[in-house]
Short mmCIF file of C-alpha atoms and ligand atoms in Angstrom, two decimals:
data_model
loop_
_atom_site.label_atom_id
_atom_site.label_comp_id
_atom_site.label_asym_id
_atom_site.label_seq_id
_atom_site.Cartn_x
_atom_site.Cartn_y
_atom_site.Cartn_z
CA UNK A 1 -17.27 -23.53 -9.51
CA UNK A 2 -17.54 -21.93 -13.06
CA UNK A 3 -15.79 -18.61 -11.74
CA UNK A 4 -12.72 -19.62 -10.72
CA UNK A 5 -9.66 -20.94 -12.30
CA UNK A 6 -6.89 -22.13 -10.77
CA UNK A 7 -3.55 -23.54 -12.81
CA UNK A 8 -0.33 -24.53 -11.26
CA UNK A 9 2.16 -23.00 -13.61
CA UNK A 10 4.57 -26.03 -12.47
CA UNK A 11 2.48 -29.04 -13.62
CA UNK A 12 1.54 -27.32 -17.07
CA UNK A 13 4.06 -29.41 -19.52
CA UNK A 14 5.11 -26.02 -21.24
CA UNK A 15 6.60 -24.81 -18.48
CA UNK A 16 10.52 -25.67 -18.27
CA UNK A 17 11.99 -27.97 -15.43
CA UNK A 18 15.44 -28.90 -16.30
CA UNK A 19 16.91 -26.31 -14.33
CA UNK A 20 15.03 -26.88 -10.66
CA UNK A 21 17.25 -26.25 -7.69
CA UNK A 22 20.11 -24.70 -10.11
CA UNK A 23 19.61 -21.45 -8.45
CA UNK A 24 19.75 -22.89 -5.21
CA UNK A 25 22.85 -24.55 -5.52
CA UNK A 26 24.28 -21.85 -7.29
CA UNK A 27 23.85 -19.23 -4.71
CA UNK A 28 24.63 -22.24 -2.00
CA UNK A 29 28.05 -22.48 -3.65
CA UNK A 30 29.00 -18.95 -4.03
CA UNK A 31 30.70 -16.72 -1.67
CA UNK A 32 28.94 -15.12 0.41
CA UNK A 33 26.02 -17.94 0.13
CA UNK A 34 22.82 -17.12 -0.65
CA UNK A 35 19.17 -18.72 -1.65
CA UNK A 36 16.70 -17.10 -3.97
CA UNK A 37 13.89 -15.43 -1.81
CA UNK A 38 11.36 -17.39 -3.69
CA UNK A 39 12.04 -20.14 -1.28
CA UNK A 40 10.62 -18.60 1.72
CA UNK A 41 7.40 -18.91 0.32
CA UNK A 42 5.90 -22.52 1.09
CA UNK A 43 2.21 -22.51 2.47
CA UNK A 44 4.19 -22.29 6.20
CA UNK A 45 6.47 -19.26 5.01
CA UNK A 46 3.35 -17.46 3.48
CA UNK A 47 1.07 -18.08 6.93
CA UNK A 48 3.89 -16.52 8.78
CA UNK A 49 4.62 -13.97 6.62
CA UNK A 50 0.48 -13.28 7.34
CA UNK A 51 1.56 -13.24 11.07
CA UNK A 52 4.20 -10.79 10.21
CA UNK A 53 2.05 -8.10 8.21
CA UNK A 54 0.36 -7.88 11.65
CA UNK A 55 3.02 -7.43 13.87
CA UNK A 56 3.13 -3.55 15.43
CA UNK A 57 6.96 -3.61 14.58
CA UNK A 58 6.10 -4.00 10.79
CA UNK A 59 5.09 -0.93 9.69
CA UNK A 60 4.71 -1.20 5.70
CA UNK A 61 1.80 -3.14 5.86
CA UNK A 62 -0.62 -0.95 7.87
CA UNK A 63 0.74 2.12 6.29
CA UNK A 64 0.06 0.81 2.55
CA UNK A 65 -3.56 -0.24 4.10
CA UNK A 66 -3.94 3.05 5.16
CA UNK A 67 -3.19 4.79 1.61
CA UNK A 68 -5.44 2.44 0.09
CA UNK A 69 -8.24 2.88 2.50
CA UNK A 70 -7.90 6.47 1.90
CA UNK A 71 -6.99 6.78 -2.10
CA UNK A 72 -8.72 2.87 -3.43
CA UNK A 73 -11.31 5.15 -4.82
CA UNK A 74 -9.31 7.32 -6.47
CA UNK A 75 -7.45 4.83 -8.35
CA UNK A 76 -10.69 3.13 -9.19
CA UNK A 77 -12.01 6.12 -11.23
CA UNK A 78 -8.76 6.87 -12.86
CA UNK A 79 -8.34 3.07 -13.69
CA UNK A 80 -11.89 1.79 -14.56
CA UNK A 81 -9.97 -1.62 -14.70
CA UNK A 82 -12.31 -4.37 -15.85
CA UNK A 83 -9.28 -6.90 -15.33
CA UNK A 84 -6.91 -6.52 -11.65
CA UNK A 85 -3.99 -8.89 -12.18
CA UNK A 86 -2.06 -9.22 -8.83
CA UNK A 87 1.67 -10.22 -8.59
CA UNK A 88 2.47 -11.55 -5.08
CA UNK A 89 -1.38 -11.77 -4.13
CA UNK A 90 -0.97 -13.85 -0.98
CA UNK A 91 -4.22 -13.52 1.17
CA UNK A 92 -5.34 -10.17 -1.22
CA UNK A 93 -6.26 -8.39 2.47
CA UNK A 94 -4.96 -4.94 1.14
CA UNK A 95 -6.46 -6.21 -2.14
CA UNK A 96 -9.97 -6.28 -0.82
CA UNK A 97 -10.12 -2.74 -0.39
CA UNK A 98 -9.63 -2.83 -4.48
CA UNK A 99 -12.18 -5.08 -4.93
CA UNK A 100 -14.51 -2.96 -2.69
CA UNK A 101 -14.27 0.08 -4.82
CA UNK A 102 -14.34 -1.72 -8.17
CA UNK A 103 -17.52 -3.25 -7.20
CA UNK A 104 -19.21 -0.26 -6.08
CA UNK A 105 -18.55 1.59 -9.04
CA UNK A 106 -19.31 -1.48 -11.21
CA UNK A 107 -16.38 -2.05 -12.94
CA UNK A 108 -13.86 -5.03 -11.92
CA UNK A 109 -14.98 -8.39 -13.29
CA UNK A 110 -12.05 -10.45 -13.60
CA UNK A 111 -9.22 -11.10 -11.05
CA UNK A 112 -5.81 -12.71 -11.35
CA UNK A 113 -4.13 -13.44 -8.45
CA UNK A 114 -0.20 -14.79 -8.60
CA UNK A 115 1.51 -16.24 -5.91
CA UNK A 116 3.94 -19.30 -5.84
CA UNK A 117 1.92 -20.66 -2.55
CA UNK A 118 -1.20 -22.71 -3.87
CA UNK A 119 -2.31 -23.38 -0.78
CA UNK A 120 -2.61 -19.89 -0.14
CA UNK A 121 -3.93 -18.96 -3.44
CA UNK A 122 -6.89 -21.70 -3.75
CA UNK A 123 -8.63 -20.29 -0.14
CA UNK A 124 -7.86 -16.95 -0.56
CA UNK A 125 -10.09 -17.41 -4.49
CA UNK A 126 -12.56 -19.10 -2.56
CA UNK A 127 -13.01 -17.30 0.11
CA UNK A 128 -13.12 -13.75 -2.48
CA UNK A 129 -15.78 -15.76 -4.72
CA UNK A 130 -18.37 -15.95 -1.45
CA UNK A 131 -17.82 -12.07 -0.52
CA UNK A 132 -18.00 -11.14 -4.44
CA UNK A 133 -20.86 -12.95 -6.10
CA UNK A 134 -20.44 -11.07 -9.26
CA UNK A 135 -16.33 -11.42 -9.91
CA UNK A 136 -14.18 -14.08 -11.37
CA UNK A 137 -11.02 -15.61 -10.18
CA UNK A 138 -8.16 -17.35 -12.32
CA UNK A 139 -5.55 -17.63 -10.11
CA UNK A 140 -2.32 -18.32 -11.36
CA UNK A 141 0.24 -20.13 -9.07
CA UNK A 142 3.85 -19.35 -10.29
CA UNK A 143 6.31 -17.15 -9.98
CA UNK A 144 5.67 -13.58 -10.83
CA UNK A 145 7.94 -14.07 -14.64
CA UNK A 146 6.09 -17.57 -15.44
CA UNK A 147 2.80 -16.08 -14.72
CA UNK A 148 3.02 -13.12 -16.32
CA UNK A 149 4.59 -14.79 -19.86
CA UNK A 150 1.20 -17.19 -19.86
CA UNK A 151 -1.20 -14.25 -19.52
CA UNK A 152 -3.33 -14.31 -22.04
CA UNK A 153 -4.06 -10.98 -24.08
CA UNK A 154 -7.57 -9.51 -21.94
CA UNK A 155 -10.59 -9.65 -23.63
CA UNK A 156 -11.96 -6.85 -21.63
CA UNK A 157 -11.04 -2.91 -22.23
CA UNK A 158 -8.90 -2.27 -19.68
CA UNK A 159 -6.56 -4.23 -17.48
CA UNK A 160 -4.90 -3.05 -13.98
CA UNK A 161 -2.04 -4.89 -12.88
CA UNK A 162 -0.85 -4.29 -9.43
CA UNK A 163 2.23 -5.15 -7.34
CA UNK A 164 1.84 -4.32 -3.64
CA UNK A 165 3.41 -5.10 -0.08
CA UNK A 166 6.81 -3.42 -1.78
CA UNK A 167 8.07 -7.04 -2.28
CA UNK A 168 9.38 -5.13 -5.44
CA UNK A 169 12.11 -4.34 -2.73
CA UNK A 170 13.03 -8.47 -2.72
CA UNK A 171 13.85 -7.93 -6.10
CA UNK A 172 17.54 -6.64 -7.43
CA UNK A 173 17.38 -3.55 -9.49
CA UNK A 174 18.44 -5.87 -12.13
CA UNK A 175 15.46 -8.28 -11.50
CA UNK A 176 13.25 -4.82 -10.87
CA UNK A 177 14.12 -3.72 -14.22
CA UNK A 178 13.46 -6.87 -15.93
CA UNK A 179 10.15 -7.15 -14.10
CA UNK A 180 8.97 -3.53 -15.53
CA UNK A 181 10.10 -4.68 -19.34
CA UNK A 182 7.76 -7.59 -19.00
CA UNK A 183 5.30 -5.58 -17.86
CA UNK A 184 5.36 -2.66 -20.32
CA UNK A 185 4.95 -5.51 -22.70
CA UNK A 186 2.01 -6.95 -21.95
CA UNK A 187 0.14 -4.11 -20.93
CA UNK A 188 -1.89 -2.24 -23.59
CA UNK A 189 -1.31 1.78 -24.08
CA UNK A 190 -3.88 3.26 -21.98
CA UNK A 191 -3.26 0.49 -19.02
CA UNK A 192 -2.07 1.00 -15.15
CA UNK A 193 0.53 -0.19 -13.44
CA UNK A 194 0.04 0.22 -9.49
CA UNK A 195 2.88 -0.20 -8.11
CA UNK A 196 3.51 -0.32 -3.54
CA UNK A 197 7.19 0.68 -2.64
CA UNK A 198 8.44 0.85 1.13
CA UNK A 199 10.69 4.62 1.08
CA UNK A 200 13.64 4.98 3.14
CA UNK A 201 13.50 5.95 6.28
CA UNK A 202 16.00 5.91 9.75
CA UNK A 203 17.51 3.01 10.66
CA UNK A 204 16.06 1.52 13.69
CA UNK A 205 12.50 1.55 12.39
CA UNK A 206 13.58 -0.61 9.42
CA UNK A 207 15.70 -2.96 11.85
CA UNK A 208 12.92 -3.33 14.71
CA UNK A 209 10.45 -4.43 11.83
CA UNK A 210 12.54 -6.90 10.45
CA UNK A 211 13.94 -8.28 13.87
CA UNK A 212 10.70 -8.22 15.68
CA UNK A 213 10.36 -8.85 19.52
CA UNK A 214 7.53 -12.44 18.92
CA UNK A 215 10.59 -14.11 16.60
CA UNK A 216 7.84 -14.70 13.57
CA UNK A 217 10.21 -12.88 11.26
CA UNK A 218 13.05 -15.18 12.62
CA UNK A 219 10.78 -18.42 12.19
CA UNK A 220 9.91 -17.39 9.03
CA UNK A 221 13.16 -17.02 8.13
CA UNK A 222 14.17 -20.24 9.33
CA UNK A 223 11.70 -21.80 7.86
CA UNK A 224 13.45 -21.74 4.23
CA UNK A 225 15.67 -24.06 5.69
CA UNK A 226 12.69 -26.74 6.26
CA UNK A 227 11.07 -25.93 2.97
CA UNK A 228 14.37 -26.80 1.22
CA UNK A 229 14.69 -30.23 3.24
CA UNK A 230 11.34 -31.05 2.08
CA UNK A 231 11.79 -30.13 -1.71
CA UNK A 232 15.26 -31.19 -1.76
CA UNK A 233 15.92 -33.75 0.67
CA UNK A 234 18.21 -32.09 2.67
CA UNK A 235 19.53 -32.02 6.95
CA UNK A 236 19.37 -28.37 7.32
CA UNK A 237 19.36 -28.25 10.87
CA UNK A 238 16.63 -24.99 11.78
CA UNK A 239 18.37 -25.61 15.99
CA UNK A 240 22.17 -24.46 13.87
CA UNK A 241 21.31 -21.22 12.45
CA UNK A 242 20.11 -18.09 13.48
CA UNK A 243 18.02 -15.38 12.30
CA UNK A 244 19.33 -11.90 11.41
CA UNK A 245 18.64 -8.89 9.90
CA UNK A 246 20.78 -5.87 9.20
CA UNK A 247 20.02 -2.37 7.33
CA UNK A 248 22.62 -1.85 4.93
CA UNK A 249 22.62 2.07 4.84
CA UNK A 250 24.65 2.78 2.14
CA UNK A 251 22.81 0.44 -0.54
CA UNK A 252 19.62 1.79 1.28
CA UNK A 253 18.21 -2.07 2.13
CA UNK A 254 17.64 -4.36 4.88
CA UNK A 255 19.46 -7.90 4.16
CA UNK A 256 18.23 -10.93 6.13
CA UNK A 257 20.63 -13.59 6.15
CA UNK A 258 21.16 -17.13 8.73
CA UNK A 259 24.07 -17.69 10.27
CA UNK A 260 25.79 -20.25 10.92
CA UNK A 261 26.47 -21.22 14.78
CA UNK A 262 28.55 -24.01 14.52
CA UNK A 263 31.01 -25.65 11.46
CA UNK A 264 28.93 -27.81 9.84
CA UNK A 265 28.25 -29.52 6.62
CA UNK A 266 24.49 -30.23 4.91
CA UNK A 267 23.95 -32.22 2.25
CA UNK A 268 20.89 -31.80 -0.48
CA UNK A 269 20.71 -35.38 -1.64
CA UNK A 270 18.38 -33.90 -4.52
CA UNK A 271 20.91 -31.57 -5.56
CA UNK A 272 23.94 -34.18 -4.75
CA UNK A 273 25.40 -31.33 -3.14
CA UNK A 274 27.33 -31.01 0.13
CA UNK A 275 27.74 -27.39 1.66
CA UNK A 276 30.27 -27.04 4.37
CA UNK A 277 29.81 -24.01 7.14
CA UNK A 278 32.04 -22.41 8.82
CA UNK A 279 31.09 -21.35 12.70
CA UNK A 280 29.82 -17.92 11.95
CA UNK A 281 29.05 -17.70 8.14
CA UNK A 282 25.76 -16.69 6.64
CA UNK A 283 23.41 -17.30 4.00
CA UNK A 284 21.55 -14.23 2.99
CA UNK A 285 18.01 -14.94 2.12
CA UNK A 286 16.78 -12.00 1.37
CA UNK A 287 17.06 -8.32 0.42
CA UNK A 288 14.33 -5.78 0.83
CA UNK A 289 15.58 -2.55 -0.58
CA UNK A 290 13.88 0.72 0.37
CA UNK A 291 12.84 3.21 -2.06
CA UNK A 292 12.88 7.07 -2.89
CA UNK A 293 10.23 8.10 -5.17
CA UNK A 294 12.13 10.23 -7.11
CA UNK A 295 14.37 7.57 -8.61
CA UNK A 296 11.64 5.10 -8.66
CA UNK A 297 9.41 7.11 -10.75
CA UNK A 298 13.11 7.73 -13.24
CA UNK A 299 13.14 4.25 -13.26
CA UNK A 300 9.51 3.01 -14.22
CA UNK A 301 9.57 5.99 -17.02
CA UNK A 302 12.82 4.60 -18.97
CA UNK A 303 10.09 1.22 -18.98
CA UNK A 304 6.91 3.70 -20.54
CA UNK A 305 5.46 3.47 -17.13
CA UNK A 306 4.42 6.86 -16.97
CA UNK A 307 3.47 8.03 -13.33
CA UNK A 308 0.02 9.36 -12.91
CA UNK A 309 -0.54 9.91 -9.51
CA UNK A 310 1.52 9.22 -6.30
CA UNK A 311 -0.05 8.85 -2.89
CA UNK A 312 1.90 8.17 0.71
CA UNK A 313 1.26 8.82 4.36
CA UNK A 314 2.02 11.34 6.93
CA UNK A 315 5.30 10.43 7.08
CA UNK A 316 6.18 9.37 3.64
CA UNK A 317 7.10 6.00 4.87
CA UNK A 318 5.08 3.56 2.05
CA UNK A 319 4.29 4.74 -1.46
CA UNK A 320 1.73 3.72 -3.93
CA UNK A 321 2.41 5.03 -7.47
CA UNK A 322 0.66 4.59 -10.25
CA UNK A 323 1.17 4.75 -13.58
CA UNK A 324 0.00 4.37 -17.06
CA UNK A 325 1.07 2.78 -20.47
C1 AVI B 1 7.15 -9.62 0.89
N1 AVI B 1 8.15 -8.63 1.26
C2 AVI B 1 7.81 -7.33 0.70
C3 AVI B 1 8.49 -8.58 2.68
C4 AVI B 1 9.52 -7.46 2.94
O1 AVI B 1 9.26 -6.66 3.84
O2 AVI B 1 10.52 -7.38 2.24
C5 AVI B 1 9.04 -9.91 3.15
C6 AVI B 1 9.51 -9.89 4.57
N2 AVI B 1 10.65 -10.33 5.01
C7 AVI B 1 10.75 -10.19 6.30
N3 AVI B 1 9.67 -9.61 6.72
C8 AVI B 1 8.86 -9.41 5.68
#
């Protein structure tokens, strides 16, 4: 179908592979362990991370719906993108309510969704290409800094690009920071930047939606250990470790780590690397840090990302900022 693209950042030769599982086995090797996030993300990890978004425990995404249901207009008219690039895109649910408004007031033409899940990328285009007859897909499937170095410059006026779902809260402020550089540099003067963040907020909400009472949040957190097997033939055993999730108050984030139930050793033939266990030790596998839109907004400005508008809910749990070149 002439309007959709899809390219697989991994098989294009220009991209780099020398250094494939180097960031596993570093953080594997380290003390405390830990795996890069980006791992959680096969097609399984993004289906159940689907499941999760619509668990009542898991508040941010309802609450970003609901801003965007209420405000997608508004950001329409200030934006008047003709070009919505979309890091993290997964299904593009919330991102249909974009979509919507661009297409009723005529202006969105082309859209870029990024996501490291093909799988999830290639139906999610197709399915967006029946409900829009009139827009264009390229999908790019990558992660978020290989995508974002191949865009090309947009041959249309104006280009949004948006970063939802708060998964800037995966990121470290380090990573965060190096994320808004690249942005500031592709984007024009005169472009947007909307940006989702998940605000702090007590305790036991944050805990509840990251421990929820199905287990998805656990499988899906297992399920890193299974997607690593598979890429690097390894004997994780999922039946040894155990989900868990703790709120780390004073650094204002929610760390999700396995642990270890028994003393064990696993081996990533790939990697020809042996990790040994001992009964009770984790592996973090992810950080989701929580946001106050003060400092947020100090942050994106030292990056030229000048806030515009900022829009949250009732109880100022989920913002959406955004901002402009
Ligand atoms: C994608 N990201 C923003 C989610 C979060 O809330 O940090 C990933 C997630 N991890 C466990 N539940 C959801």
């Amino acid at each position: 179908c002439e309007r959709l693209q899809l390219q697989h950042l991994s098989e294009l030769p220009q991209v780099e592979h020398i250094n494939v599982g180097s960031d596993l086995a570093e953080g594997l090797t380290q003390t405390p362990k830990t795996l890069p996030f980006k791992y959680l993300y096969d097609d399984r990890g993004s289906e159940l991370f689907e499941q999760i978004c619509k668990l009542q425990e898991y508040y941010p995404t309802r609450t970003e719906t609901k801003i965007l249901q209420e405000f997608a207009g508004e950001v329409v008219t200030i934006t008047g993108a003709s070009e919505l690039v979309e890091l993290g895109s997964g299904s593009s649910i919330k991102t249909r309510i974009l979509l919507d408004q661009y297409q009723k007031l005529g202006y969105l033409m082309y859209y870029l969704p990024i996501d490291v899940s093909g799988g999830i990328l290639e139906v999610t285009a197709r399915q967006l290409l029946q409900d829009y007859p009139t827009l264009e897909v390229h999908g790019l499937v990558g992660t978020y800094q290989e995508a974002l170095m191949k865009l090309q410059p947009t041959k249309l006026p104006t280009r949004t690009i948006a970063f939802l779902g708060s998964s800037l809260g995966n990121m470290t402020p380090q990573g965060a920071d190096n994320l808004f550089s690249q942005i500031a540099d592709i984007l024009q003067v005169g472009e947007y930047f909307l940006l989702g963040v998940d605000l702090q907020k007590p305790r036991e909400i944050v805990e509840a939606a990251y421990n929820d009472s199905q287990g998805v949040t656990a499988a899906f957190n297992l399920n890193i250990l299974e997607h690593i097997n598979r890429r690097f033939d390894g004997n994780f055993d999922t039946s040894q470790f155990m989900h868990c999730a703790i709120y780390n108050q004073t650094e204002q984030k929610i760390e999700m780590h396995l642990q270890s139930l028994t003393a064990q050793t696993v081996e990533l033939n790939n990697l020809n690397l042996k990790v040994n266990f001992l009964p009770g030790e984790t592996i973090r596998t992810e950080i989701s840090r929580k946001f106050d839109l003060h400092t947020i907004q100090k942050d994106l400005r030292e990056y030229k990302l000048i806030p515009q508008k900022v829009w949250h809910d009732e109880h100022q749990w989920f913002g959406l900022i955004l901002c402009r070149l």
